[in-house]
Amino acid sequence: YHKPDEFGEVCHEFDFMRWQLKPSVADRIQYEQYRRELIAGISHDLRTPLTSIKGYAEGLKDGIANTEEKRQRYYDAIHTRALDMEALVNSLSLFARLENRKHHYQLETVDMKVYLEDLLDGWKEEAAQKQVVLLLDSQAARTQVQIDLQEMHRVFVNLFENSVKYRTKDKSVIRITLENQGNQLEIRVADDGPGVQESELSKIFNSFYRGDESRTRPGSGSGLGLAIVKQIVEGHGGTIRAVNDRGLTTIIILPLDLRRAHHGQKEETGA
């Protein structure tokens, strides 16, 4: 109805309301789908260790573990599965706080190049045991950012462990590069693994993404590692995405701490 009268105005208002409601309905449908997938993922990841604990407990109760050595193996298996469940609950708690924006970051201004050098140095022994070579290459002139040291540590450890988990070779190389993109710092974490199917690249940061084959193996992680990484990076005002480039490359963009950078320039010029 297009006539310029009062009825036409009412029709126009209804059309405007419909236009506003359509995206909110789409968002609600998308959220419901996400909620169902999250519940399914939680159920799957709790069921696996629970089934294992139940089996070992029944074995002890029925006398199948009939030697002290065998009983100890059963006890150890039950303890390990209980730790898996505890890790999942802890990850869920952290993920919920991050997603609901209830997590408070303790931000500090740091030199990201120095921070990563210290991080890789601390991870050197474990990397050697896992046959991982860690390389850092910085082409950035400015690397001052504001981060929560503990949470950013969680980001990089998750990325490192993810690269090791999915490698197809006995040894692997993880290369970190730093570059400036305007007033931002680009951090690339690249491995030499098999990469990810192109159709899955945009989904790997979803919680309990079912394309993650580790979900079918007990004790291989909470299924929330990369989802937590995304929440932490976005909580720092940054973005994260992944691309295939002779392996999987995760690209993190963080805003530079321009105030600290400007302060440093004044000191250098004697201002």
CSV table of C-alpha atoms in Angstrom, one decimal:
chain,number,residue,atom,x,y,z
A,1,TYR,CA,0.0,0.0,0.0
A,2,HIS,CA,1.8,3.1,-1.2
A,3,LYS,CA,-0.8,5.9,-0.9
A,4,PRO,CA,0.3,8.9,1.1
A,5,ASP,CA,-2.4,8.8,3.7
A,6,GLU,CA,-2.8,7.7,7.3
A,7,PHE,CA,-3.2,4.0,6.4
A,8,GLY,CA,-0.1,4.3,4.2
A,9,GLU,CA,1.8,5.6,7.3
A,10,VAL,CA,0.6,2.6,9.4
A,11,CYS,CA,1.7,0.2,6.6
A,12,HIS,CA,5.1,1.9,6.4
A,13,GLU,CA,5.5,1.5,10.2
A,14,PHE,CA,4.6,-2.2,10.1
A,15,ASP,CA,7.1,-2.7,7.3
A,16,PHE,CA,9.8,-0.9,9.3
A,17,MET,CA,9.0,-3.1,12.4
A,18,ARG,CA,9.2,-6.2,10.2
A,19,TRP,CA,12.6,-5.1,8.8
A,20,GLN,CA,13.9,-4.7,12.4
A,21,LEU,CA,12.5,-8.0,13.7
A,22,LYS,CA,13.9,-10.1,10.9
A,23,PRO,CA,17.5,-10.0,12.0
A,24,SER,CA,16.6,-10.6,15.6
A,25,VAL,CA,14.6,-13.7,14.7
A,26,ALA,CA,17.6,-14.9,12.7
A,27,ASP,CA,19.9,-14.3,15.6
A,28,ARG,CA,17.6,-16.2,18.0
A,29,ILE,CA,17.5,-19.2,15.6
A,30,GLN,CA,21.3,-19.1,15.3
A,31,TYR,CA,21.7,-18.9,19.1
A,32,GLU,CA,19.3,-21.8,19.6
A,33,GLN,CA,21.3,-23.9,17.2
A,34,TYR,CA,24.5,-22.9,19.0
A,35,ARG,CA,23.0,-23.8,22.3
A,36,ARG,CA,21.9,-27.3,21.1
A,37,GLU,CA,25.4,-27.9,19.7
A,38,LEU,CA,27.0,-26.8,23.0
A,39,ILE,CA,24.8,-29.1,25.1
A,40,ALA,CA,25.4,-32.0,22.7
A,41,GLY,CA,29.1,-31.4,23.0
A,42,ILE,CA,29.1,-31.2,26.8
A,43,SER,CA,27.0,-34.4,27.0
A,44,HIS,CA,29.4,-36.2,24.6
A,45,ASP,CA,32.5,-35.1,26.5
A,46,LEU,CA,31.1,-36.0,29.9
A,47,ARG,CA,29.7,-39.3,28.8
A,48,THR,CA,33.0,-40.6,27.5
A,49,PRO,CA,35.0,-40.5,30.8
A,50,LEU,CA,31.8,-41.4,32.8
A,51,THR,CA,31.4,-44.6,30.8
A,52,SER,CA,35.1,-45.4,31.3
A,53,ILE,CA,34.9,-44.8,35.1
A,54,LYS,CA,31.7,-46.9,35.3
A,55,GLY,CA,33.5,-49.8,33.5
A,56,TYR,CA,36.6,-49.7,35.7
A,57,ALA,CA,34.5,-49.5,38.9
A,58,GLU,CA,32.4,-52.5,37.8
A,59,GLY,CA,35.6,-54.4,37.1
A,60,LEU,CA,36.8,-53.7,40.6
A,61,LYS,CA,33.4,-54.6,42.1
A,62,ASP,CA,33.0,-57.8,40.2
A,63,GLY,CA,36.6,-58.9,41.0
A,64,ILE,CA,37.8,-58.8,37.4
A,65,ALA,CA,40.9,-56.9,38.7
A,66,ASN,CA,42.1,-59.9,40.7
A,67,THR,CA,45.7,-58.8,41.3
A,68,GLU,CA,47.1,-55.9,43.1
A,69,GLU,CA,48.9,-54.7,40.0
A,70,LYS,CA,45.7,-54.8,38.0
A,71,ARG,CA,43.7,-53.1,40.7
A,72,GLN,CA,46.3,-50.2,40.7
A,73,ARG,CA,45.9,-49.9,37.0
A,74,TYR,CA,42.1,-49.6,37.4
A,75,TYR,CA,42.5,-47.0,40.2
A,76,ASP,CA,44.9,-45.0,38.0
A,77,ALA,CA,42.5,-45.1,35.0
A,78,ILE,CA,39.6,-43.9,37.2
A,79,HIS,CA,41.7,-41.1,38.5
A,80,THR,CA,42.8,-40.1,35.0
A,81,ARG,CA,39.2,-40.0,33.8
A,82,ALA,CA,38.1,-38.0,36.8
A,83,LEU,CA,40.9,-35.4,36.0
A,84,ASP,CA,39.6,-35.3,32.4
A,85,MET,CA,36.1,-34.4,33.8
A,86,GLU,CA,37.5,-31.8,36.1
A,87,ALA,CA,39.4,-30.2,33.3
A,88,LEU,CA,36.3,-30.1,31.2
A,89,VAL,CA,34.3,-28.4,34.0
A,90,ASN,CA,37.0,-25.9,34.6
A,91,SER,CA,37.1,-25.1,30.8
A,92,LEU,CA,33.4,-24.7,30.7
A,93,SER,CA,33.4,-22.3,33.7
A,94,LEU,CA,36.1,-20.2,32.1
A,95,PHE,CA,34.4,-20.3,28.7
A,96,ALA,CA,31.1,-19.2,30.3
A,97,ARG,CA,32.8,-16.2,32.0
A,98,LEU,CA,34.6,-15.2,28.8
A,99,GLU,CA,31.5,-15.5,26.6
A,100,ASN,CA,29.3,-13.5,29.1
A,101,ARG,CA,32.0,-10.8,29.4
A,102,LYS,CA,32.2,-11.4,33.1
A,103,HIS,CA,35.9,-12.2,33.1
A,104,HIS,CA,38.1,-9.3,34.3
A,105,TYR,CA,41.4,-8.9,32.5
A,106,GLN,CA,44.5,-7.7,34.4
A,107,LEU,CA,45.9,-5.6,31.5
A,108,GLU,CA,49.6,-4.6,31.4
A,109,THR,CA,51.6,-2.9,28.8
A,110,VAL,CA,54.2,-5.2,27.5
A,111,ASP,CA,56.6,-5.6,24.6
A,112,MET,CA,55.1,-8.6,22.7
A,113,LYS,CA,58.4,-9.5,21.2
A,114,VAL,CA,60.1,-9.8,24.6
A,115,TYR,CA,57.0,-11.5,26.0
A,116,LEU,CA,57.1,-14.2,23.3
A,117,GLU,CA,60.9,-14.6,23.7
A,118,ASP,CA,60.4,-15.4,27.4
A,119,LEU,CA,57.4,-17.6,26.6
A,120,LEU,CA,59.3,-19.7,24.1
A,121,ASP,CA,62.3,-19.9,26.4
A,122,GLY,CA,60.1,-21.3,29.2
A,123,TRP,CA,58.6,-23.8,26.8
A,124,LYS,CA,62.0,-24.9,25.4
A,125,GLU,CA,62.4,-28.1,27.4
A,126,GLU,CA,58.9,-29.4,26.8
A,127,ALA,CA,59.1,-28.5,23.1
A,128,ALA,CA,62.3,-30.6,22.9
A,129,GLN,CA,60.5,-33.5,24.5
A,130,LYS,CA,57.7,-33.2,22.0
A,131,GLN,CA,60.2,-32.7,19.1
A,132,VAL,CA,58.9,-29.2,18.3
A,133,VAL,CA,61.1,-26.4,16.9
A,134,LEU,CA,59.9,-23.0,18.0
A,135,LEU,CA,61.0,-20.0,15.9
A,136,LEU,CA,60.3,-16.3,16.4
A,137,ASP,CA,60.7,-13.6,13.7
A,138,SER,CA,59.7,-10.0,14.3
A,139,GLN,CA,59.6,-7.5,11.5
A,140,ALA,CA,57.5,-5.1,13.6
A,141,ALA,CA,58.8,-1.6,14.5
A,142,ARG,CA,56.2,-1.3,17.3
A,143,THR,CA,55.3,-4.2,19.5
A,144,GLN,CA,53.8,-2.5,22.7
A,145,VAL,CA,50.4,-4.0,23.5
A,146,GLN,CA,48.1,-4.2,26.5
A,147,ILE,CA,47.5,-7.8,27.5
A,148,ASP,CA,46.6,-10.0,30.5
A,149,LEU,CA,49.8,-12.0,30.9
A,150,GLN,CA,48.1,-15.2,32.2
A,151,GLU,CA,45.3,-15.3,29.7
A,152,MET,CA,47.5,-14.5,26.7
A,153,HIS,CA,49.8,-17.3,27.9
A,154,ARG,CA,46.8,-19.6,27.7
A,155,VAL,CA,46.2,-18.4,24.1
A,156,PHE,CA,49.7,-19.4,22.9
A,157,VAL,CA,49.9,-22.7,24.8
A,158,ASN,CA,46.5,-23.7,23.3
A,159,LEU,CA,47.8,-22.9,19.8
A,160,PHE,CA,51.1,-24.8,20.4
A,161,GLU,CA,49.3,-27.9,21.8
A,162,ASN,CA,46.8,-27.8,19.0
A,163,SER,CA,49.6,-27.9,16.4
A,164,VAL,CA,51.3,-30.8,18.1
A,165,LYS,CA,48.0,-32.7,18.5
A,166,TYR,CA,47.2,-32.7,14.8
A,167,ARG,CA,50.6,-33.0,13.2
A,168,THR,CA,51.2,-36.0,11.0
A,169,LYS,CA,54.9,-36.1,11.4
A,170,ASP,CA,57.1,-37.1,14.4
A,171,LYS,CA,58.7,-33.6,14.4
A,172,SER,CA,57.1,-30.2,13.7
A,173,VAL,CA,58.1,-26.6,13.3
A,174,ILE,CA,56.0,-23.7,14.8
A,175,ARG,CA,56.9,-20.3,13.5
A,176,ILE,CA,55.7,-17.0,15.1
A,177,THR,CA,56.0,-13.8,13.1
A,178,LEU,CA,55.2,-10.2,14.2
A,179,GLU,CA,54.3,-7.4,11.8
A,180,ASN,CA,52.7,-4.0,12.1
A,181,GLN,CA,49.4,-3.3,10.3
A,182,GLY,CA,48.8,0.4,10.8
A,183,ASN,CA,48.1,0.9,14.5
A,184,GLN,CA,47.8,-2.9,15.1
A,185,LEU,CA,50.1,-5.8,15.7
A,186,GLU,CA,49.7,-8.9,13.6
A,187,ILE,CA,50.8,-12.1,15.2
A,188,ARG,CA,51.0,-15.2,13.0
A,189,VAL,CA,51.4,-18.7,14.5
A,190,ALA,CA,52.2,-21.1,11.7
A,191,ASP,CA,52.8,-24.8,11.8
A,192,ASP,CA,53.9,-27.3,9.2
A,193,GLY,CA,51.0,-29.7,9.8
A,194,PRO,CA,48.3,-31.0,7.5
A,195,GLY,CA,46.2,-27.8,7.8
A,196,VAL,CA,42.4,-27.8,7.8
A,197,GLN,CA,39.8,-28.2,5.1
A,198,GLU,CA,38.8,-24.9,3.7
A,199,SER,CA,35.2,-25.4,4.6
A,200,GLU,CA,36.2,-25.9,8.2
A,201,LEU,CA,38.5,-22.9,8.7
A,202,SER,CA,35.8,-20.6,9.9
A,203,LYS,CA,34.4,-23.2,12.3
A,204,ILE,CA,37.5,-24.3,14.2
A,205,PHE,CA,37.1,-21.6,16.8
A,206,ASN,CA,33.5,-22.8,17.7
A,207,SER,CA,33.0,-24.6,20.9
A,208,PHE,CA,32.9,-28.4,20.6
A,209,TYR,CA,33.1,-28.2,16.8
A,210,ARG,CA,32.4,-31.8,15.6
A,211,GLY,CA,34.9,-31.7,12.9
A,212,ASP,CA,37.5,-32.0,15.6
A,213,GLU,CA,38.5,-35.7,15.5
A,214,SER,CA,39.9,-35.5,19.0
A,215,ARG,CA,36.3,-35.4,20.3
A,216,THR,CA,36.1,-39.1,19.7
A,217,ARG,CA,39.2,-39.9,21.7
A,218,PRO,CA,39.1,-39.7,25.6
A,219,GLY,CA,41.7,-37.7,27.4
A,220,SER,CA,42.6,-35.5,24.3
A,221,GLY,CA,41.3,-32.2,25.6
A,222,SER,CA,38.2,-30.3,26.6
A,223,GLY,CA,37.1,-29.4,23.0
A,224,LEU,CA,37.0,-25.7,24.1
A,225,GLY,CA,40.6,-24.8,23.6
A,226,LEU,CA,40.3,-22.7,20.4
A,227,ALA,CA,36.9,-21.3,21.5
A,228,ILE,CA,38.5,-20.0,24.6
A,229,VAL,CA,41.4,-18.6,22.5
A,230,LYS,CA,38.9,-16.7,20.4
A,231,GLN,CA,37.1,-15.3,23.5
A,232,ILE,CA,40.4,-14.1,25.1
A,233,VAL,CA,41.7,-12.4,21.9
A,234,GLU,CA,38.3,-10.7,21.4
A,235,GLY,CA,38.3,-9.7,25.0
A,236,HIS,CA,41.6,-7.8,24.3
A,237,GLY,CA,39.9,-5.9,21.5
A,238,GLY,CA,41.5,-8.1,18.9
A,239,THR,CA,40.5,-10.5,16.1
A,240,ILE,CA,41.5,-14.0,15.2
A,241,ARG,CA,41.2,-16.2,12.1
A,242,ALA,CA,42.9,-19.1,10.5
A,243,VAL,CA,44.3,-19.8,7.0
A,244,ASN,CA,46.0,-22.7,5.3
A,245,ASP,CA,49.6,-21.8,4.2
A,246,ARG,CA,51.8,-25.0,4.0
A,247,GLY,CA,50.1,-25.9,7.3
A,248,LEU,CA,47.7,-24.1,9.6
A,249,THR,CA,48.4,-20.4,10.3
A,250,THR,CA,46.5,-18.6,13.0
A,251,ILE,CA,46.4,-14.8,12.6
A,252,ILE,CA,45.9,-12.7,15.7
A,253,ILE,CA,45.4,-8.9,15.4
A,254,LEU,CA,45.8,-6.8,18.6
A,255,PRO,CA,45.6,-3.0,18.9
A,256,LEU,CA,48.9,-1.3,19.7
A,257,ASP,CA,49.3,0.6,22.9
A,258,LEU,CA,49.8,4.0,21.2
A,259,ARG,CA,50.1,6.0,24.4
A,260,ARG,CA,53.1,4.0,25.5
A,261,ALA,CA,54.6,4.2,21.9
A,262,HIS,CA,54.2,8.0,21.8
A,263,HIS,CA,55.7,8.3,25.3
A,264,GLY,CA,58.7,6.3,24.2
A,265,GLN,CA,59.2,8.5,21.1
A,266,LYS,CA,59.2,11.6,23.3
A,267,GLU,CA,61.8,10.2,25.6
A,268,GLU,CA,64.0,9.3,22.7
A,269,THR,CA,63.8,12.8,21.3
A,270,GLY,CA,64.5,14.3,24.7
A,271,ALA,CA,61.0,15.9,24.9
